[in-house]
Amino acid sequence: KMAFGCQMAPVPDVYPPSILIFLPCGDNDSEWWAIRNMLHTFFLDMGLDQYTARVADLDAKLQENWPDIQLVDMDDPAVVQRMVSKCMFYVLFGKWITDDEAKVLTGWRSLAPIFVFPRIGQRMIFNLGVGKVKKLRRDTVQIVENYGLQDLFMQMNASLPPKYRRDPVVKLCDEIMYVTGFAGMGGTSACTETVSAFLQLKIPKECAKETINFSNYESAAAMVACYREDPVAYIKESGRVNPPVTSATSVLKEDTTIEMVGEEVTLPPGMLRQYTLSMANRDPEVFEEPDLFNPQRGDLNKALTWNGAFGMSNEADYLRICPGRNLSVSVAKAVIDRALASFE
């Protein structure tokens, strides 16, 4: 039997075809490599002048939009999600979107449960969830059009090998904005919500209180001091303890023998295999005192929060590691820094 939670395209009409997260790994002639390389070339290369300049400009943009925000204001997920959505869109496209447009993009976080809701469940609610996701996709592409960014996607499409180009180009726009929204805006919002909660010694509602140990920090002031000492480590440790994405699924390519309940079992090719990032991040054989929140831990970069060991020397060995991991941390840091600007 397939593992619980592993379903083959539970609601295919929710997803655009050929999005990066569903493409199988391959060499530099594969579609997966072509799309991933295109994203890096146009958006995610940290050596690009536009990338570094826009990241550096985030605090000024956030201060203009939220001049008086306090850490406690981050208890409202919608506030966090709007801030993250604006930052993501700005770094990628150089446009600071309106509040109404940001509200639209918060759907990539708020509608997250619908993306993995099985087909039978969608039908039981008359496909209302499917309709919401489809509308979100249309509205997201409309925001791209609002800023006249069609030519950028035409350039991106033209940069692909002919066999991987989309016709019409709006298909590529839909696919890229889906991944940007779902993983970039939604995932980074979840991460930032966790960081803001931890800074106040609060536990996000999806976490059980007994699974997180804050004993090293007696107050919010101590937490904030820890964050300011090393914001990136604090964000990474928050993600280790409460990862935005808790699991992922791959497909077995050949017969695979595993041990299950003390017995060896051979699984056939095509079987879906779910690997659980949240459990891996708490593995006591990898992490000392895995339930202890400790941004100073020496094993921090072994966490698989971004689908790979982010920061380890063998990071490149994780072919499916999130291509936007550095951007995600930069945006989370910018948003949290703004909320802490007046904290004393």
CSV table of C-alpha atoms in Angstrom, one decimal:
chain,number,residue,atom,x,y,z
A,1,LYS,CA,0.0,0.0,0.0
A,2,MET,CA,1.1,3.6,-0.6
A,3,ALA,CA,2.2,5.5,2.5
A,4,PHE,CA,-0.5,7.7,4.1
A,5,GLY,CA,-0.2,11.1,2.6
A,6,CYS,CA,1.4,9.9,-0.6
A,7,GLN,CA,-1.2,10.4,-3.4
A,8,MET,CA,-0.6,10.5,-7.1
A,9,ALA,CA,-1.8,13.9,-8.3
A,10,PRO,CA,-4.7,14.2,-5.9
A,11,VAL,CA,-6.2,17.1,-7.7
A,12,PRO,CA,-4.4,17.6,-11.0
A,13,ASP,CA,-6.6,20.6,-12.0
A,14,VAL,CA,-5.3,22.6,-9.1
A,15,TYR,CA,-1.8,22.6,-10.6
A,16,PRO,CA,-0.4,23.9,-13.8
A,17,PRO,CA,1.5,21.3,-15.9
A,18,SER,CA,5.2,20.8,-15.7
A,19,ILE,CA,5.9,23.0,-12.6
A,20,LEU,CA,9.4,22.6,-11.3
A,21,ILE,CA,8.5,20.9,-8.0
A,22,PHE,CA,7.0,18.0,-10.0
A,23,LEU,CA,9.7,17.6,-12.6
A,24,PRO,CA,12.1,14.7,-12.1
A,25,CYS,CA,15.8,15.4,-11.7
A,26,GLY,CA,18.0,15.1,-14.7
A,27,ASP,CA,21.2,16.2,-16.4
A,28,ASN,CA,21.7,19.5,-18.1
A,29,ASP,CA,19.6,18.4,-21.0
A,30,SER,CA,16.5,17.8,-18.8
A,31,GLU,CA,13.5,20.0,-18.5
A,32,TRP,CA,14.1,20.1,-14.7
A,33,TRP,CA,17.6,21.5,-15.2
A,34,ALA,CA,16.5,24.0,-17.9
A,35,ILE,CA,13.7,25.5,-15.7
A,36,ARG,CA,15.9,25.5,-12.5
A,37,ASN,CA,18.8,27.2,-14.4
A,38,MET,CA,16.4,29.7,-15.9
A,39,LEU,CA,15.1,30.7,-12.4
A,40,HIS,CA,18.7,31.1,-11.2
A,41,THR,CA,19.7,33.1,-14.2
A,42,PHE,CA,16.8,35.6,-14.1
A,43,PHE,CA,16.0,35.8,-10.4
A,44,LEU,CA,18.1,34.0,-7.9
A,45,ASP,CA,21.7,34.6,-8.7
A,46,MET,CA,23.0,36.4,-5.7
A,47,GLY,CA,25.8,37.9,-7.8
A,48,LEU,CA,23.3,39.9,-9.9
A,49,ASP,CA,23.4,43.6,-9.2
A,50,GLN,CA,19.6,43.9,-9.2
A,51,TYR,CA,19.3,41.1,-6.7
A,52,THR,CA,21.7,42.5,-4.1
A,53,ALA,CA,20.4,46.1,-4.6
A,54,ARG,CA,16.8,45.0,-4.1
A,55,VAL,CA,17.5,42.9,-1.0
A,56,ALA,CA,19.4,45.9,0.4
A,57,ASP,CA,16.5,48.1,-0.3
A,58,LEU,CA,13.9,46.0,1.5
A,59,ASP,CA,14.2,47.7,4.9
A,60,ALA,CA,13.5,51.2,3.4
A,61,LYS,CA,10.5,49.8,1.5
A,62,LEU,CA,9.1,48.1,4.6
A,63,GLN,CA,9.7,51.2,6.7
A,64,GLU,CA,7.8,53.3,4.3
A,65,ASN,CA,4.8,50.9,4.2
A,66,TRP,CA,4.9,49.9,7.9
A,67,PRO,CA,6.6,52.8,9.8
A,68,ASP,CA,5.2,51.9,13.3
A,69,ILE,CA,5.0,48.1,13.2
A,70,GLN,CA,5.8,46.3,16.5
A,71,LEU,CA,6.7,42.7,17.1
A,72,VAL,CA,3.3,42.0,18.7
A,73,ASP,CA,1.7,43.1,15.4
A,74,MET,CA,3.2,40.0,13.8
A,75,ASP,CA,0.8,37.9,15.7
A,76,ASP,CA,-1.6,38.6,12.9
A,77,PRO,CA,-0.6,36.2,10.1
A,78,ALA,CA,-2.1,38.4,7.4
A,79,VAL,CA,0.3,41.2,8.3
A,80,VAL,CA,3.3,38.9,8.0
A,81,GLN,CA,2.0,37.5,4.7
A,82,ARG,CA,1.5,40.9,3.1
A,83,MET,CA,5.0,42.0,4.1
A,84,VAL,CA,6.6,38.8,2.8
A,85,SER,CA,4.6,38.9,-0.5
A,86,LYS,CA,5.6,42.5,-1.1
A,87,CYS,CA,9.3,41.7,-0.4
A,88,MET,CA,9.3,38.6,-2.6
A,89,PHE,CA,7.7,40.4,-5.6
A,90,TYR,CA,10.0,43.3,-5.2
A,91,VAL,CA,13.2,41.3,-5.2
A,92,LEU,CA,12.1,39.2,-8.1
A,93,PHE,CA,10.6,41.9,-10.3
A,94,GLY,CA,11.6,45.3,-8.9
A,95,LYS,CA,8.0,46.4,-8.3
A,96,TRP,CA,6.6,47.2,-4.8
A,97,ILE,CA,3.0,46.1,-5.2
A,98,THR,CA,-0.1,47.7,-3.6
A,99,ASP,CA,-1.7,46.6,-0.4
A,100,ASP,CA,-4.6,45.1,-2.4
A,101,GLU,CA,-2.3,43.1,-4.6
A,102,ALA,CA,-0.4,41.9,-1.6
A,103,LYS,CA,-3.7,40.8,0.0
A,104,VAL,CA,-4.3,38.7,-3.2
A,105,LEU,CA,-0.9,37.0,-2.9
A,106,THR,CA,-1.4,36.1,0.8
A,107,GLY,CA,-3.6,33.4,-0.7
A,108,TRP,CA,-0.5,31.3,-1.4
A,109,ARG,CA,-0.2,30.9,2.3
A,110,SER,CA,-3.8,31.0,3.5
A,111,LEU,CA,-5.0,28.5,0.9
A,112,ALA,CA,-2.1,26.1,1.5
A,113,PRO,CA,-4.3,23.2,2.9
A,114,ILE,CA,-6.3,23.2,-0.3
A,115,PHE,CA,-3.2,22.3,-2.4
A,116,VAL,CA,-2.9,18.9,-0.8
A,117,PHE,CA,-6.5,18.2,-0.1
A,118,PRO,CA,-7.5,14.9,-1.9
A,119,ARG,CA,-9.8,14.8,-4.9
A,120,ILE,CA,-12.6,13.1,-3.0
A,121,GLY,CA,-12.5,15.9,-0.3
A,122,GLN,CA,-12.6,18.6,-3.0
A,123,ARG,CA,-15.7,17.0,-4.5
A,124,MET,CA,-17.4,16.8,-1.2
A,125,ILE,CA,-17.1,20.5,-0.9
A,126,PHE,CA,-18.3,20.9,-4.5
A,127,ASN,CA,-14.8,21.9,-5.8
A,128,LEU,CA,-15.0,25.2,-4.0
A,129,GLY,CA,-11.3,24.8,-3.0
A,130,VAL,CA,-10.3,24.1,-6.5
A,131,GLY,CA,-12.1,27.2,-7.7
A,132,LYS,CA,-10.3,29.3,-5.1
A,133,VAL,CA,-6.9,28.1,-6.2
A,134,LYS,CA,-7.7,28.7,-9.9
A,135,LYS,CA,-8.8,32.2,-9.1
A,136,LEU,CA,-5.6,32.8,-7.2
A,137,ARG,CA,-3.6,31.7,-10.2
A,138,ARG,CA,-5.5,34.0,-12.5
A,139,ASP,CA,-5.2,36.9,-10.1
A,140,THR,CA,-1.5,36.4,-9.6
A,141,VAL,CA,-0.9,36.4,-13.4
A,142,GLN,CA,-3.0,39.6,-13.5
A,143,ILE,CA,-0.6,41.3,-11.1
A,144,VAL,CA,2.3,40.4,-13.4
A,145,GLU,CA,0.3,42.0,-16.2
A,146,ASN,CA,-0.5,45.1,-14.1
A,147,TYR,CA,3.2,45.9,-14.1
A,148,GLY,CA,3.8,45.2,-17.8
A,149,LEU,CA,6.1,42.2,-17.0
A,150,GLN,CA,5.0,40.1,-20.0
A,151,ASP,CA,8.2,40.8,-21.9
A,152,LEU,CA,10.3,39.4,-19.0
A,153,PHE,CA,8.5,36.1,-19.3
A,154,MET,CA,8.9,36.1,-23.1
A,155,GLN,CA,12.7,36.5,-22.6
A,156,MET,CA,12.7,33.7,-20.1
A,157,ASN,CA,10.7,31.4,-22.4
A,158,ALA,CA,13.1,32.3,-25.3
A,159,SER,CA,16.1,31.3,-23.1
A,160,LEU,CA,14.8,27.8,-22.8
A,161,PRO,CA,15.8,25.0,-25.2
A,162,PRO,CA,13.1,25.0,-28.0
A,163,LYS,CA,11.7,21.6,-26.8
A,164,TYR,CA,10.9,23.1,-23.4
A,165,ARG,CA,9.4,26.4,-24.4
A,166,ARG,CA,5.8,27.1,-23.5
A,167,ASP,CA,3.1,28.1,-26.0
A,168,PRO,CA,1.6,30.4,-25.2
A,169,VAL,CA,4.1,32.1,-22.9
A,170,VAL,CA,1.4,32.7,-20.2
A,171,LYS,CA,1.8,29.0,-19.4
A,172,LEU,CA,5.3,29.6,-18.3
A,173,CYS,CA,4.2,32.7,-16.3
A,174,ASP,CA,1.5,30.5,-14.5
A,175,GLU,CA,4.1,27.8,-13.7
A,176,ILE,CA,6.7,30.2,-12.4
A,177,MET,CA,4.3,32.3,-10.4
A,178,TYR,CA,2.8,29.1,-8.9
A,179,VAL,CA,6.1,28.0,-7.6
A,180,THR,CA,7.0,31.5,-6.5
A,181,GLY,CA,3.7,31.9,-4.7
A,182,PHE,CA,3.4,28.4,-3.2
A,183,ALA,CA,7.1,27.9,-2.1
A,184,GLY,CA,8.4,31.5,-2.1
A,185,MET,CA,5.6,33.5,-0.6
A,186,GLY,CA,3.7,30.8,1.2
A,187,GLY,CA,6.8,29.0,2.6
A,188,THR,CA,8.6,32.1,3.6
A,189,SER,CA,5.5,33.5,5.3
A,190,ALA,CA,5.2,30.3,7.3
A,191,CYS,CA,8.9,30.6,8.3
A,192,THR,CA,8.5,34.3,9.3
A,193,GLU,CA,5.4,33.6,11.3
A,194,THR,CA,7.3,30.9,13.3
A,195,VAL,CA,10.3,33.3,13.9
A,196,SER,CA,8.0,36.1,15.1
A,197,ALA,CA,6.2,33.7,17.5
A,198,PHE,CA,9.4,32.2,18.9
A,199,LEU,CA,10.8,35.7,19.6
A,200,GLN,CA,7.8,36.2,21.9
A,201,LEU,CA,8.2,32.7,23.5
A,202,LYS,CA,5.0,31.7,21.7
A,203,ILE,CA,4.3,28.4,20.0
A,204,PRO,CA,2.6,28.4,16.6
A,205,LYS,CA,-0.8,26.8,16.6
A,206,GLU,CA,0.3,23.9,14.5
A,207,CYS,CA,2.9,22.9,17.0
A,208,ALA,CA,2.4,20.9,20.2
A,209,LYS,CA,3.8,22.8,23.2
A,210,GLU,CA,5.7,19.8,24.5
A,211,THR,CA,7.7,19.4,21.3
A,212,ILE,CA,9.7,22.6,21.7
A,213,ASN,CA,12.0,23.4,24.5
A,214,PHE,CA,12.7,27.1,25.1
A,215,SER,CA,14.5,26.6,28.4
A,216,ASN,CA,17.6,28.5,27.3
A,217,TYR,CA,15.6,31.7,27.1
A,218,GLU,CA,13.6,33.2,29.9
A,219,SER,CA,12.1,36.2,28.2
A,220,ALA,CA,11.3,37.8,24.9
A,221,ALA,CA,14.2,40.2,25.4
A,222,ALA,CA,16.6,37.2,25.7
A,223,MET,CA,15.1,35.8,22.5
A,224,VAL,CA,15.5,39.1,20.6
A,225,ALA,CA,19.2,39.3,21.8
A,226,CYS,CA,19.8,35.8,20.5
A,227,TYR,CA,18.2,36.8,17.1
A,228,ARG,CA,20.3,39.9,16.8
A,229,GLU,CA,23.5,38.0,17.5
A,230,ASP,CA,23.0,35.9,14.4
A,231,PRO,CA,19.7,36.4,12.6
A,232,VAL,CA,20.4,33.7,9.9
A,233,ALA,CA,21.1,31.1,12.5
A,234,TYR,CA,18.0,32.0,14.4
A,235,ILE,CA,15.8,31.7,11.3
A,236,LYS,CA,17.4,28.4,10.4
A,237,GLU,CA,16.9,27.0,13.9
A,238,SER,CA,13.3,28.2,13.8
A,239,GLY,CA,12.8,26.3,10.6
A,240,ARG,CA,14.5,23.2,11.9
A,241,VAL,CA,12.1,23.0,14.9
A,242,ASN,CA,9.0,24.0,12.9
A,243,PRO,CA,9.7,23.6,9.1
A,244,PRO,CA,7.3,25.3,6.7
A,245,VAL,CA,7.2,22.1,4.6
A,246,THR,CA,7.1,19.0,6.7
A,247,SER,CA,7.4,16.3,4.0
A,248,ALA,CA,7.9,15.6,0.4
A,249,THR,CA,7.3,12.7,-1.9
A,250,SER,CA,9.4,10.9,-4.5
A,251,VAL,CA,8.9,8.0,-6.8
A,252,LEU,CA,10.9,4.8,-6.6
A,253,LYS,CA,12.8,4.1,-9.9
A,254,GLU,CA,13.6,0.4,-9.1
A,255,ASP,CA,12.9,-2.4,-6.7
A,256,THR,CA,13.8,-1.2,-3.3
A,257,THR,CA,14.2,-3.4,-0.2
A,258,ILE,CA,13.6,-1.7,3.2
A,259,GLU,CA,13.1,-2.9,6.7
A,260,MET,CA,9.5,-2.4,8.0
A,261,VAL,CA,8.3,-3.6,11.4
A,262,GLY,CA,11.3,-5.9,11.7
A,263,GLU,CA,10.8,-7.5,8.3
A,264,GLU,CA,12.4,-6.9,4.9
A,265,VAL,CA,9.9,-5.6,2.3
A,266,THR,CA,10.6,-5.1,-1.4
A,267,LEU,CA,8.8,-2.1,-2.9
A,268,PRO,CA,8.2,-2.0,-6.7
A,269,PRO,CA,9.2,0.8,-9.1
A,270,GLY,CA,6.6,3.5,-9.2
A,271,MET,CA,5.8,3.3,-5.5
A,272,LEU,CA,5.5,6.7,-3.9
A,273,ARG,CA,7.9,7.3,-1.0
A,274,GLN,CA,7.3,10.1,1.5
A,275,TYR,CA,10.2,11.5,3.4
A,276,THR,CA,9.4,13.5,6.4
A,277,LEU,CA,11.6,16.6,6.9
A,278,SER,CA,10.1,17.5,10.3
A,279,MET,CA,11.2,14.1,11.7
A,280,ALA,CA,14.6,14.3,10.0
A,281,ASN,CA,15.2,17.7,11.7
A,282,ARG,CA,14.6,16.1,15.1
A,283,ASP,CA,16.7,13.0,14.5
A,284,PRO,CA,18.6,12.4,17.8
A,285,GLU,CA,21.4,10.7,16.0
A,286,VAL,CA,22.1,13.9,14.1
A,287,PHE,CA,21.0,16.7,16.5
A,288,GLU,CA,22.0,16.9,20.1
A,289,GLU,CA,18.9,17.6,22.2
A,290,PRO,CA,16.7,17.8,19.1
A,291,ASP,CA,13.7,19.4,20.9
A,292,LEU,CA,15.9,22.2,22.4
A,293,PHE,CA,15.7,25.5,20.6
A,294,ASN,CA,19.3,26.5,20.2
A,295,PRO,CA,20.5,28.7,17.3
A,296,GLN,CA,24.1,28.2,18.5
A,297,ARG,CA,24.0,24.5,17.9
A,298,GLY,CA,27.0,23.3,15.8
A,299,ASP,CA,24.9,20.8,13.8
A,300,LEU,CA,22.4,23.4,12.6
A,301,ASN,CA,23.3,23.3,8.9
A,302,LYS,CA,22.4,19.6,8.8
A,303,ALA,CA,18.8,20.4,9.0
A,304,LEU,CA,16.8,19.6,5.8
A,305,THR,CA,14.3,22.4,6.2
A,306,TRP,CA,14.9,23.7,2.6
A,307,ASN,CA,14.9,20.1,1.2
A,308,GLY,CA,18.7,19.9,1.7
A,309,ALA,CA,21.5,20.6,4.1
A,310,PHE,CA,21.5,24.4,3.6
A,311,GLY,CA,25.0,25.7,4.5
A,312,MET,CA,26.9,22.4,4.6
A,313,SER,CA,29.9,21.8,2.4
A,314,ASN,CA,28.0,19.1,0.5
A,315,GLU,CA,25.0,21.3,-0.2
A,316,ALA,CA,25.3,20.7,-3.9
A,317,ASP,CA,24.7,17.0,-3.4
A,318,TYR,CA,21.0,17.7,-2.6
A,319,LEU,CA,19.7,18.1,-6.1
A,320,ARG,CA,16.2,19.1,-4.9
A,321,ILE,CA,17.4,21.7,-2.4
A,322,CYS,CA,15.2,24.8,-2.6
A,323,PRO,CA,16.7,27.2,-5.3
A,324,GLY,CA,15.3,30.2,-3.4
A,325,ARG,CA,16.6,29.3,0.0
A,326,ASN,CA,18.9,32.4,0.3
A,327,LEU,CA,16.1,34.7,-0.8
A,328,SER,CA,13.7,33.1,1.7
A,329,VAL,CA,16.1,33.8,4.6
A,330,SER,CA,16.8,37.3,3.3
A,331,VAL,CA,13.1,38.2,3.2
A,332,ALA,CA,12.4,36.7,6.5
A,333,LYS,CA,15.2,38.6,8.1
A,334,ALA,CA,14.1,41.9,6.5
A,335,VAL,CA,10.6,41.5,7.8
A,336,ILE,CA,11.7,40.5,11.3
A,337,ASP,CA,14.3,43.3,11.4
A,338,ARG,CA,11.5,45.9,10.6
A,339,ALA,CA,9.3,44.5,13.4
A,340,LEU,CA,12.2,44.7,15.9
A,341,ALA,CA,13.3,48.2,14.8
A,342,SER,CA,11.8,49.8,18.0
A,343,PHE,CA,12.2,46.8,20.3
A,344,GLU,CA,14.2,47.6,23.4
